[in-house]
Amino acid sequence: MSYKDKRVLVCGMAKSGVSAAKLLNTMGARVTLQDMKKREEVKDPQLLEDEGISLFLGSNPCDIVLEQDLVVLSPGIPCDLPFILKAEERGIPVVSEVELAYCFTPCPVTAITGTNGKTTTTTLVGEIMKAVKPNTAVVGNIGVSYSGEVDRLSEDDWVVAEISSFQMEKAKTFRPHISAVLNISPDHLNRHKTMENYIAMKERVFINQEEGDFCILNYSDEVCCKMAEKTKAKVFFFSSKEPLDEGIYLEGDMIHFRWDGMDEDLISIHDLQVLGVHNYENVMAASAMAIAAKVPIDIICSVLKNFSGVAHRIEYVTTVDGVDYYNDSKGTNTDASIRAVLAMKKPIILIGGGYDKGVSFDEWTKLFKGRVKHLVLIGVTAQQIKESAEKFGFQNISICQTFEEAVCLCKEKAETGDCVLLSPACASWGMFDNYEQRGDMFKEQVRGFIK
């Protein structure tokens, strides 16, 4: 498709929206970049205008949407806004930023989705692919705009993309050569409304795949396992609970795979730097994608041994007065925080709470007795989490008004041999710009405890 002189409205001025606007601008489109922020809240708006990008700020673009040939949505833009419905009723295409970037991608794509483990798995796949294709682009929900990377790619390169359910809502032709759905648990129900809708968005990652493609699925996750019936791609299962006739699985302390005539051990979990069964699942999923991409086994193993994980995901910070501090700010839903709690081997002083995504906390709080010594809560969900924990007989709970107060209280409550874990089970919105800011503030404050 030629974008020259096409009128394109790009909604949202975060990384992906700005990158999409710049990409379209280089293609000769007449781009309008829209955001609810007022002009004084936007960083360097004149620089965008100097490039030829028009700005529409401070309101929804109902008045100009019907003048457009195409609308591109950033992931944070809900798809049921009136101006979007108005455009679609008139037959104006509305696509996600990921869909736009994919249309310009000249090389194979590996796409990873699921409720938890996406960033760790995407980072690991990226490291493996860079070992054989140094110009690999690692993009998407991981914090690197897909649209900002496609210009530098050739057909000999590779894209590894972390894909959220939001990014799939307006994807049309997106077809990765290798897809993966790592797991499914309740999340983002404030936007998707039902689990059925949420699952359907995750399934869109493989919906356009054909027989020559590959789909990596979690055999141990009931929802994921059933997805095998819905894809035309060759399914490559991974399992942390039982051996597989074909796939990759955890058997004792060894990760073993059977695939394409191969039947051999891949790596011992004792040779990995990451901890916990959930991380062994991430390793298996990443290895399956690399095997499907025909990366040599010795290269896969070498990268696995050197991989130390990602920031903000059960990240060891330091030890102060015999207390270990862990930053799991990326634990933005209950399932992720369940995995973090189970990974700890010491009594836990736990920080939880944040933005309300409309989910129950019961599966998380029922684990506290015998594992968590004290629960410190922040944010709008604090009272809801407190009531959930009390329902299961857990009473050692404090509610703090500020994050700094919460971290200080953890230091006060912790004793030698304990650990302090930031794993909120909630998004950071409202108190922080993002989970990275929350995690960085935690690390900075904790390191300030060192005398």
Short mmCIF file of C-alpha atoms in Angstrom, two decimals, residues 126-276:
data_model
loop_
_atom_site.label_atom_id
_atom_site.label_comp_id
_atom_site.label_asym_id
_atom_site.label_seq_id
_atom_site.Cartn_x
_atom_site.Cartn_y
_atom_site.Cartn_z
CA GLY A 126 16.13 -11.88 21.43
CA GLU A 127 19.51 -12.80 22.91
CA ILE A 128 19.45 -16.20 21.20
CA MET A 129 18.48 -14.76 17.82
CA LYS A 130 21.12 -12.02 18.08
CA ALA A 131 23.73 -14.76 18.43
CA VAL A 132 22.93 -15.88 14.85
CA LYS A 133 21.39 -12.70 13.42
CA PRO A 134 23.09 -9.70 15.09
CA ASN A 135 20.66 -7.15 13.63
CA THR A 136 17.63 -8.77 15.30
CA ALA A 137 15.09 -6.20 16.55
CA VAL A 138 13.50 -6.87 19.96
CA VAL A 139 10.34 -4.77 20.03
CA GLY A 140 6.77 -4.28 21.19
CA ASN A 141 5.38 -4.35 24.70
CA ILE A 142 8.94 -4.76 26.00
CA GLY A 143 9.33 -0.98 25.73
CA VAL A 144 10.84 -0.58 22.25
CA SER A 145 8.51 0.74 19.59
CA TYR A 146 8.07 -1.71 16.70
CA SER A 147 7.47 1.19 14.29
CA GLY A 148 10.73 2.77 15.30
CA GLU A 149 12.79 -0.26 14.29
CA VAL A 150 11.43 -1.46 10.94
CA ASP A 151 13.35 1.08 8.86
CA ARG A 152 16.69 -0.54 9.71
CA LEU A 153 15.67 -4.12 8.89
CA SER A 154 16.38 -6.23 5.81
CA GLU A 155 15.00 -9.58 4.70
CA ASP A 156 18.00 -11.31 6.32
CA ASP A 157 17.14 -10.01 9.80
CA TRP A 158 14.63 -11.11 12.43
CA VAL A 159 12.02 -9.46 14.65
CA VAL A 160 11.28 -10.70 18.17
CA ALA A 161 8.13 -8.99 19.47
CA GLU A 162 6.47 -8.99 22.87
CA ILE A 163 2.77 -8.66 22.10
CA SER A 164 0.08 -7.58 24.55
CA SER A 165 -3.64 -8.20 24.25
CA PHE A 166 -4.10 -4.46 23.67
CA GLN A 167 -1.80 -4.57 20.63
CA MET A 168 -3.81 -7.40 19.07
CA GLU A 169 -7.20 -5.68 19.28
CA LYS A 170 -6.86 -3.95 15.91
CA ALA A 171 -4.37 -6.28 14.23
CA LYS A 172 -5.63 -7.44 10.84
CA THR A 173 -2.94 -9.22 8.79
CA PHE A 174 -0.30 -9.74 11.51
CA ARG A 175 1.27 -13.15 10.90
CA PRO A 176 4.42 -14.14 12.77
CA HIS A 177 6.41 -17.09 11.49
CA ILE A 178 6.73 -18.30 15.09
CA SER A 179 4.14 -17.42 17.75
CA ALA A 180 3.92 -18.31 21.42
CA VAL A 181 1.20 -18.13 24.07
CA LEU A 182 2.94 -18.72 27.40
CA ASN A 183 0.01 -18.92 29.83
CA ILE A 184 -3.41 -17.46 30.53
CA SER A 185 -4.80 -16.08 33.80
CA PRO A 186 -7.23 -13.22 34.55
CA ASP A 187 -5.83 -9.80 33.63
CA HIS A 188 -6.96 -6.51 32.05
CA LEU A 189 -10.62 -7.36 32.61
CA ASN A 190 -11.32 -3.68 33.14
CA ARG A 191 -10.66 -3.28 29.40
CA HIS A 192 -11.61 -6.65 27.90
CA LYS A 193 -14.64 -7.11 30.23
CA THR A 194 -14.67 -10.94 30.07
CA MET A 195 -12.11 -13.74 30.10
CA GLU A 196 -13.49 -14.92 26.77
CA ASN A 197 -12.63 -11.57 25.19
CA TYR A 198 -9.19 -11.54 26.80
CA ILE A 199 -8.39 -15.05 25.56
CA ALA A 200 -9.65 -14.18 22.08
CA MET A 201 -7.19 -11.26 21.92
CA LYS A 202 -4.32 -13.57 22.88
CA GLU A 203 -5.35 -16.06 20.20
CA ARG A 204 -5.08 -13.40 17.52
CA VAL A 205 -1.30 -13.79 17.67
CA PHE A 206 -1.61 -17.07 15.72
CA ILE A 207 -4.91 -16.61 13.92
CA ASN A 208 -3.31 -15.82 10.52
CA GLN A 209 -0.58 -18.44 10.69
CA GLU A 210 -0.38 -21.22 8.09
CA GLU A 211 1.03 -24.76 7.98
CA GLY A 212 4.59 -23.57 7.41
CA ASP A 213 4.53 -21.56 10.65
CA PHE A 214 5.05 -22.61 14.28
CA CYS A 215 2.99 -22.03 17.42
CA ILE A 216 4.56 -22.60 20.85
CA LEU A 217 1.99 -23.46 23.54
CA ASN A 218 2.03 -24.34 27.24
CA TYR A 219 0.84 -27.93 27.55
CA SER A 220 0.48 -27.49 31.33
CA ASP A 221 -1.95 -24.57 30.94
CA GLU A 222 -5.46 -25.83 30.15
CA VAL A 223 -6.49 -22.77 28.14
CA CYS A 224 -3.26 -22.71 26.13
CA CYS A 225 -3.39 -26.42 25.46
CA LYS A 226 -6.84 -26.10 23.88
CA MET A 227 -5.51 -23.42 21.54
CA ALA A 228 -3.72 -26.17 19.59
CA GLU A 229 -7.09 -26.99 18.03
CA LYS A 230 -7.44 -23.43 16.69
CA THR A 231 -4.20 -22.93 14.76
CA LYS A 232 -3.02 -24.16 11.37
CA ALA A 233 0.59 -23.79 12.48
CA LYS A 234 2.76 -26.68 13.63
CA VAL A 235 2.33 -26.81 17.43
CA PHE A 236 5.42 -27.11 19.62
CA PHE A 237 4.34 -27.76 23.24
CA PHE A 238 6.35 -27.09 26.39
CA SER A 239 5.55 -28.57 29.80
CA SER A 240 6.83 -28.15 33.35
CA LYS A 241 4.68 -31.00 34.69
CA GLU A 242 5.02 -34.06 32.46
CA PRO A 243 7.07 -35.60 29.63
CA LEU A 244 5.86 -35.08 26.07
CA ASP A 245 6.01 -37.39 23.07
CA GLU A 246 6.90 -34.30 21.03
CA GLY A 247 7.96 -30.98 22.52
CA ILE A 248 10.18 -29.68 25.30
CA TYR A 249 9.65 -30.50 28.96
CA LEU A 250 11.09 -30.47 32.47
CA GLU A 251 12.04 -33.89 33.79
CA GLY A 252 13.57 -33.75 37.24
CA ASP A 253 16.36 -31.18 37.03
CA MET A 254 16.78 -31.52 33.26
CA ILE A 255 15.11 -29.73 30.36
CA HIS A 256 14.70 -32.30 27.58
CA PHE A 257 13.29 -31.97 24.07
CA ARG A 258 11.94 -34.27 21.37
CA TRP A 259 11.55 -32.55 18.03
CA ASP A 260 12.19 -33.19 14.35
CA GLY A 261 14.03 -36.45 14.95
CA MET A 262 16.05 -35.10 17.91
CA ASP A 263 15.64 -36.61 21.39
CA GLU A 264 18.13 -35.16 23.86
CA ASP A 265 18.77 -33.22 27.02
CA LEU A 266 19.06 -29.47 26.49
CA ILE A 267 20.26 -28.08 29.82
CA SER A 268 20.14 -28.70 33.57
CA ILE A 269 18.23 -26.14 35.62
CA HIS A 270 21.35 -25.91 37.82
CA ASP A 271 23.18 -24.38 34.86
CA LEU A 272 20.63 -21.54 34.66
CA GLN A 273 20.91 -18.23 36.47
CA VAL A 274 17.13 -17.66 36.67
CA LEU A 275 15.04 -19.11 39.51
CA GLY A 276 11.62 -20.74 39.80
#
